[in-house]
Coordinates of C-alpha atoms and ligand atoms in Angstrom, one line a residue:
X101 CA 82.8 162.5 57.5
X102 CA 81.4 159.0 58.3
X103 CA 81.5 157.4 61.6
X104 CA 81.5 153.7 61.8
X105 CA 80.5 151.9 65.0
X106 CA 82.1 148.5 65.3
X107 CA 82.6 146.3 68.3
X108 CA 81.3 149.1 70.5
X109 CA 84.0 151.6 69.4
X110 CA 83.6 154.5 67.0
X111 CA 86.0 154.5 64.0
X112 CA 86.6 157.7 62.4
X113 CA 86.5 157.4 58.6
X114 CA 88.7 160.0 57.3
X115 CA 88.5 159.0 53.7
X116 CA 91.1 158.9 51.0
X117 CA 89.0 161.3 49.0
X118 CA 89.8 159.1 46.1
X119 CA 86.5 157.3 45.6
X120 CA 84.4 154.5 47.0
X121 CA 83.4 150.9 46.3
X122 CA 80.1 149.3 47.1
X123 CA 80.3 146.5 49.7
X124 CA 80.0 143.0 48.4
X125 CA 80.3 139.6 49.9
X126 CA 83.7 138.1 50.6
X127 CA 84.6 135.6 47.8
X128 CA 86.8 133.6 50.2
X129 CA 83.6 133.2 52.4
X130 CA 81.6 131.9 49.4
X131 CA 84.3 129.3 49.0
X132 CA 84.6 128.5 52.7
X133 CA 80.8 128.0 52.9
X134 CA 80.8 125.7 49.8
X135 CA 78.9 126.4 46.6
X136 CA 77.2 124.3 44.0
X137 CA 78.0 126.5 41.0
X138 CA 79.7 129.8 40.6
X139 CA 77.2 132.5 41.5
X140 CA 75.8 134.5 38.6
X141 CA 77.4 137.8 39.5
X142 CA 80.8 136.4 39.1
X143 CA 80.2 134.6 35.7
X144 CA 81.8 136.8 33.1
X145 CA 80.2 137.7 29.7
X146 CA 81.5 135.1 27.2
X147 CA 83.9 137.7 25.5
X148 CA 85.5 138.5 28.8
X149 CA 86.1 134.9 30.0
X150 CA 89.7 133.8 30.1
X151 CA 90.7 131.0 27.7
X152 CA 93.1 128.4 28.9
X153 CA 96.8 129.3 28.6
X154 CA 98.0 128.3 25.1
X155 CA 101.6 127.0 24.5
X156 CA 102.0 130.1 22.2
X157 CA 101.3 132.4 25.0
X158 CA 103.6 130.5 27.3
X159 CA 106.3 130.8 24.7
X160 CA 105.7 134.6 24.5
X161 CA 105.8 134.7 28.2
X162 CA 109.5 133.9 28.0
X163 CA 110.1 137.1 26.2
X164 CA 108.9 139.4 28.9
X165 CA 112.1 141.2 29.9
X166 CA 114.0 140.2 33.0
X167 CA 116.2 143.0 34.4
X168 CA 119.1 142.6 36.8
X169 CA 118.4 145.4 39.2
X170 CA 121.9 145.4 40.7
X171 CA 123.3 146.3 37.3
X172 CA 120.7 149.0 36.9
X173 CA 121.6 150.5 40.2
X174 CA 125.3 150.6 39.1
X175 CA 124.3 152.5 36.0
X176 CA 125.2 149.6 33.6
X177 CA 124.3 150.9 30.1
X178 CA 123.2 147.6 28.6
X179 CA 120.8 147.1 31.5
X180 CA 119.5 150.7 31.2
X181 CA 118.8 150.1 27.5
X182 CA 116.9 146.9 28.5
X183 CA 114.8 148.9 30.9
X184 CA 114.0 151.5 28.1
X185 CA 112.9 148.7 25.7
X186 CA 111.0 146.9 28.4
X187 CA 109.0 150.1 29.2
X188 CA 108.4 150.9 25.5
X189 CA 107.5 147.5 24.2
X190 CA 106.0 145.6 27.2
X191 CA 105.2 148.0 30.0
X192 CA 106.0 145.1 32.2
X193 CA 109.2 143.4 33.3
X194 CA 110.6 141.2 36.1
X195 CA 113.5 142.2 38.3
X196 CA 116.1 139.9 39.9
X197 CA 118.8 140.8 42.3
X198 CA 116.6 143.6 43.6
X199 CA 118.3 143.5 47.0
X200 CA 115.1 142.7 48.9
X201 CA 116.1 139.8 51.1
X202 CA 114.2 136.6 50.5
X203 CA 113.4 136.5 54.2
X204 CA 111.5 139.8 53.8
X205 CA 109.5 138.5 50.9
X206 CA 108.7 135.4 52.8
X207 CA 107.6 137.3 55.8
X208 CA 105.3 139.5 53.7
X209 CA 103.7 136.5 52.0
X210 CA 103.2 134.8 55.3
X211 CA 101.7 137.9 56.9
X212 CA 99.2 138.3 54.0
X213 CA 98.3 134.6 54.2
X214 CA 97.7 134.8 57.9
X215 CA 95.5 137.9 57.5
X216 CA 93.2 136.2 54.9
X217 CA 93.1 133.1 57.1
X218 CA 91.4 135.1 59.9
X219 CA 87.8 134.6 60.5
X220 CA 85.5 136.9 58.5
X221 CA 84.3 138.7 61.7
X222 CA 87.9 139.5 62.5
X223 CA 88.7 140.8 59.0
X224 CA 85.6 142.9 59.0
X225 CA 87.0 145.0 61.8
X226 CA 89.3 146.5 59.1
X227 CA 86.5 146.8 56.5
X228 CA 86.6 149.7 54.0
X229 CA 84.5 152.7 55.0
X230 CA 81.7 154.0 52.9
X231 CA 83.8 156.7 51.3
X232 CA 87.0 155.0 51.1
X233 CA 89.1 152.4 49.3
X234 CA 91.5 151.7 52.1
X235 CA 90.8 148.6 54.2
X236 CA 89.4 145.1 53.7
X237 CA 86.8 144.5 50.9
X238 CA 86.7 144.7 47.1
X239 CA 87.6 147.6 44.9
X240 CA 86.0 149.1 41.8
X241 CA 82.5 147.9 42.6
X242 CA 80.4 150.8 41.3
X243 CA 77.1 149.3 40.5
X244 CA 74.8 146.5 41.7
X245 CA 74.7 145.2 38.2
X246 CA 78.3 144.9 37.2
X247 CA 80.2 141.5 37.1
X248 CA 82.4 140.9 40.1
X249 CA 86.0 139.8 40.5
X250 CA 86.8 136.5 42.2
X251 CA 89.0 138.3 44.7
X252 CA 89.1 139.8 48.2
X253 CA 91.6 142.4 49.1
X254 CA 93.0 144.7 51.8
X255 CA 94.4 148.0 50.7
X256 CA 96.7 149.9 53.1
X257 CA 98.5 153.3 52.7
X258 CA 102.0 152.5 53.7
X259 CA 104.2 155.5 53.0
X260 CA 104.7 158.2 54.0
X261 CA 104.2 157.3 57.6
X262 CA 101.9 160.2 58.4
X263 CA 99.4 158.8 55.9
X264 CA 99.1 155.5 57.5
X265 CA 95.7 154.8 59.1
X266 CA 96.5 152.1 61.6
X267 CA 92.7 151.5 62.2
X268 CA 92.9 149.4 59.0
X269 CA 96.0 147.4 60.2
X270 CA 95.4 144.1 61.9
X271 CA 97.7 145.1 64.8
X272 CA 96.9 142.1 66.9
X273 CA 98.0 139.7 64.1
X274 CA 101.5 138.7 65.2
X275 CA 104.2 139.9 62.8
X276 CA 101.9 141.6 60.3
X277 CA 102.9 145.2 60.9
X278 CA 106.6 144.5 61.0
X279 CA 106.4 142.4 57.8
X280 CA 104.6 145.1 55.9
X281 CA 106.8 147.9 57.3
X282 CA 110.0 146.0 56.3
X283 CA 108.7 145.2 52.8
X284 CA 107.4 148.7 52.3
X285 CA 110.8 150.3 52.9
X286 CA 112.5 147.9 50.5
X287 CA 109.9 148.3 47.8
X288 CA 110.2 152.1 48.1
X289 CA 113.9 151.8 47.4
X290 CA 113.3 149.7 44.4
X291 CA 110.6 152.1 43.0
X292 CA 112.9 155.1 43.5
X293 CA 115.8 153.5 41.8
X294 CA 113.7 152.6 38.8
X295 CA 112.4 156.2 38.7
X296 CA 115.9 157.5 38.8
X297 CA 116.8 155.4 35.8
X298 CA 113.6 156.4 34.0
X299 CA 114.5 160.0 34.7
X300 CA 117.8 159.7 32.9
X301 CA 116.2 157.8 30.1
X302 CA 113.7 160.7 29.7
X303 CA 116.5 163.2 29.4
X304 CA 116.6 164.5 33.0
X305 CA 118.9 164.2 36.0
X306 CA 118.5 161.1 38.3
X307 CA 116.1 163.1 40.5
X308 CA 114.0 164.5 37.6
X309 CA 110.9 162.5 38.2
X310 CA 111.2 162.8 42.0
X311 CA 111.3 166.6 41.6
X312 CA 108.3 166.5 39.3
X313 CA 106.2 163.9 41.2
X314 CA 106.9 164.9 44.7
X315 CA 107.6 162.2 47.3
X316 CA 106.1 158.9 46.0
X317 CA 103.1 157.8 48.1
X318 CA 102.8 154.1 48.5
X319 CA 99.6 152.1 48.6
X320 CA 99.6 148.4 49.0
X321 CA 96.9 146.2 47.6
X322 CA 97.0 142.7 48.9
X323 CA 94.9 140.4 46.8
X324 CA 93.5 137.1 47.8
X325 CA 92.2 135.0 44.8
X326 CA 90.4 132.0 46.2
X327 CA 90.4 128.8 44.2
X328 CA 87.5 128.6 41.7
X329 CA 85.8 125.4 40.5
X330 CA 85.3 127.0 37.0
X331 CA 88.3 129.3 36.5
X332 CA 87.3 129.6 32.8
X333 CA 84.1 131.5 33.9
X334 CA 85.5 134.2 36.2
X335 CA 88.4 136.7 36.5
X336 CA 90.4 137.3 39.6
X337 CA 90.9 141.0 38.6
X338 CA 89.3 142.5 35.5
X339 CA 91.5 144.0 32.7
X340 CA 92.8 147.4 33.8
X341 CA 95.9 149.5 33.8
X342 CA 97.4 150.9 37.0
X343 CA 96.7 154.5 37.6
X344 CA 99.9 155.4 39.5
X345 CA 103.4 156.0 38.5
X346 CA 104.9 152.5 38.9
X347 CA 103.6 149.2 40.4
X348 CA 105.8 146.5 42.1
X349 CA 104.1 143.1 42.3
X350 CA 105.0 140.4 44.7
X351 CA 103.4 137.3 43.3
X352 CA 103.1 133.6 44.3
X353 CA 106.1 131.6 43.1
X354 CA 104.2 128.6 41.9
X355 CA 100.8 129.7 40.5
X356 CA 100.3 131.6 37.3
X357 CA 97.7 134.3 37.5
X358 CA 98.8 137.6 36.1
X359 CA 98.3 138.1 32.4
X360 CA 99.3 141.1 30.3
X361 CA 97.9 142.4 27.0
X362 CA 100.6 142.2 24.3
X363 CA 100.0 142.4 20.5
X364 CA 96.3 141.7 21.0
X365 CA 96.7 138.6 23.1
X366 CA 96.9 137.7 26.8
X367 CA 100.4 136.6 27.9
X368 CA 100.9 135.1 31.3
X369 CA 103.7 136.5 33.5
X370 CA 105.3 133.3 34.6
X371 CA 106.6 133.7 38.2
X372 CA 110.3 133.6 38.7
X373 CA 111.0 132.6 42.3
X374 CA 111.8 135.6 44.5
X375 CA 111.7 138.0 41.5
X376 CA 109.4 141.1 41.5
X377 CA 107.2 142.2 38.7
X378 CA 107.3 145.9 37.8
X379 CA 104.9 147.7 35.6
X380 CA 104.5 151.2 34.3
X381 CA 101.4 153.0 35.5
X382 CA 99.3 155.7 33.7
X383 CA 101.1 158.6 35.3
X384 CA 104.4 157.6 33.7
X385 CA 102.7 156.9 30.4
X386 CA 101.3 160.4 30.4
X387 CA 104.6 162.0 31.6
X388 CA 106.6 160.1 29.1
X389 CA 104.2 161.5 26.4
X390 CA 103.2 157.9 25.5
X391 CA 106.7 156.5 25.0
X392 CA 106.4 154.3 28.0
X393 CA 103.3 152.2 28.1
X394 CA 100.9 151.4 31.0
X395 CA 99.7 148.1 29.8
X396 CA 96.4 146.4 30.4
X397 CA 96.6 143.4 32.6
X398 CA 94.3 141.0 34.6
X399 CA 94.5 138.1 36.9
X400 CA 93.0 134.7 36.4
X401 CA 92.1 132.2 39.1
X402 CA 93.3 128.7 39.9
X403 CA 91.0 125.7 40.2
X404 CA 92.8 124.1 43.1
X405 CA 94.8 126.7 45.0
X406 CA 94.3 130.2 46.4
X407 CA 96.8 132.8 45.0
X408 CA 98.0 135.8 47.0
X409 CA 99.8 138.8 45.6
X410 CA 100.8 142.3 46.8
X411 CA 100.6 145.1 44.3
X412 CA 102.5 148.2 45.7
X413 CA 101.5 151.3 43.8
X414 CA 103.7 154.4 43.7
X415 CA 101.4 157.4 43.6
X416 CA 102.2 161.0 42.7
X417 CA 101.3 163.7 45.1
X418 CA 97.6 164.4 44.9
X419 CA 97.8 168.1 44.3
X420 CA 100.4 167.9 41.5
X421 CA 99.5 168.3 37.8
X422 CA 100.6 165.6 35.6
X423 CA 101.2 166.0 31.8
X424 CA 103.9 165.2 29.2
X425 CA 107.3 166.3 30.5
X426 CA 109.1 169.1 28.5
X427 CA 111.9 166.7 27.7
X428 CA 109.5 164.3 26.1
X429 CA 107.7 166.8 23.9
X430 CA 109.2 168.0 20.7
X431 CA 106.6 170.0 18.7
X432 CA 105.9 169.5 15.8
X433 CA 107.6 166.1 15.6
X434 CA 106.3 164.8 18.9
X435 CA 103.5 167.1 20.1
X436 CA 101.9 166.6 23.6
X437 CA 99.6 163.6 23.4
X438 CA 97.9 164.1 26.7
X439 CA 96.2 166.9 28.5
X440 CA 97.5 168.2 31.8
X441 CA 95.4 167.1 34.7
X442 CA 95.7 167.3 38.5
X443 CA 96.7 163.9 39.8
X444 CA 93.8 163.6 42.2
X445 CA 91.3 164.4 39.5
X446 CA 92.8 161.7 37.3
X447 CA 92.7 159.1 40.1
X448 CA 89.2 160.0 41.0
X449 CA 88.1 159.5 37.5
X450 CA 89.9 156.1 37.4
X451 CA 88.3 154.9 40.6
X452 CA 84.8 156.1 39.8
X453 CA 84.4 153.6 36.9
X454 CA 84.5 149.8 36.7
X455 CA 87.9 148.7 35.6
X456 CA 87.8 148.8 31.8
X457 CA 91.1 148.2 30.1
X458 CA 92.8 151.3 29.0
X459 CA 89.7 153.6 29.0
X460 CA 91.3 155.9 31.6
X461 CA 94.3 157.1 29.7
X462 CA 92.0 157.5 26.7
X463 CA 90.1 160.1 28.6
X464 CA 93.1 162.5 28.9
X465 CA 94.4 161.7 25.4
X466 CA 94.5 164.6 23.0
X467 CA 92.5 163.5 20.0
X468 CA 94.5 164.0 16.8
Ligands
LIG744 C1 96.5 144.9 40.8 C2 96.9 143.8 39.9 C3 97.6 141.5 39.6 C4 97.9 140.3 40.4 O1 96.3 144.6 42.0 O2 96.4 146.0 40.4 O3 97.0 144.0 38.7 O4 98.4 139.3 39.8 N1 97.1 142.6 40.4 O5 97.4 140.2 41.6
LIG745 NI1 97.0 146.2 38.4

C-alpha cells in the first residue's frame, strides 16, 4: 500500500488493483504556458495521425443509429430491433429522450469545466496514486517512449457508493459532488435499461445480464482535450475499445471529437445536442459471442477550442468470470469464440498495455 504525503496530510492509496499509469505533464498546462510547436512526445507517427474530416465520413456519420430511449423503455419492438442492429453493425449509437434532464447534463458539464479550470496545484491534490488509475492525471501511459495523448483526465469510481474514494473528489469545488452524483444516478438507469433490452435480445429475461454481471460498477472518466495548434499531428485519445460492459458518453454539443472505426474508415460521431452516445464494451462483445461489437474509437482535438467529455463505464463485478453466454452459443453452428476469463484479469490485461485498437479482445479470442 502506498502512502502519499500531500499538503502535510497523508493520503492512503488503496489502489483499484486494476493497473497503473506513469505520471506525465498536464497537457492543459503545456497549453496554458504557451508553446512554440507541439512537443515531440505528442506528435503521432504518420500512420496514426488523423486526417481532416472528409465529406464522405460526415455523410456516413448521419447513418450512425439514433435510438429513442423512451420507446425502448416501453418495449417498442421496432426500437428494440434498431438497438439490435446498432449493436451488431456499429457498436455505437446515440440516444434521445433518455429521460436525463437537460439541467442535469448542463450541471455535469459545468462541474467538469470548473474542475479543469482550477490551478494545477489544486488539481494535483487529487492526482492518481502510483498504483492506481483513479484520480487526476493521464491513463494508459506504460512506457517513457510511447506517444502521448493530447488529453488530461480525472477518473472517479461513482457507483456503488461504498466504492467511492472521496479523497479524489474535489469536495471544496462548489456543486461538483452534487452534479456528479445526480448524473451518476441517471446514467446508471440508462445503462440498466439498455442492459435489460440486450438481455431480451440475447434470449434471456430482462434481468439476464444483471444476474450474470452482478451489480454494474460505474467509473467516470472525465476528459479534457485542450485546443491544439496542429490537430493533424496529435490525437486526443488513441484508438481503443472500451473494456467494460457499456459506455455512456456525454460529449460537447458543438465540437466534433469522437470518431469510430467503421468499414475500415474513421467516422465522426456528430454531436446531437443533449443526446448521449452509447457504445458496447469488450465484456458485452465477449458475452454475446461476438454478435455485438465493441468498436475501436478515438478522439481528435480541435484547433481553437477545448473539448470536455464524460465517459461513464459500466463494469462487471471484478471476481466474475466472463465468457460467451449459453444463449449465444450454438455448437457446432456458432461455437464459443472467446475463452472464459475472470473480469479483473481481463481488465488488468487491458490496462497494462498502451491503447492499441482491438488488441485486447483478440487476446481472449479462440483461434479457429
Ligand atoms: C473514452 C473515450 C471519447 C471522447 O474516454 O474511453 O473513448 O470523445 N472518450 O472523449
Ligand atoms: Ni473509449
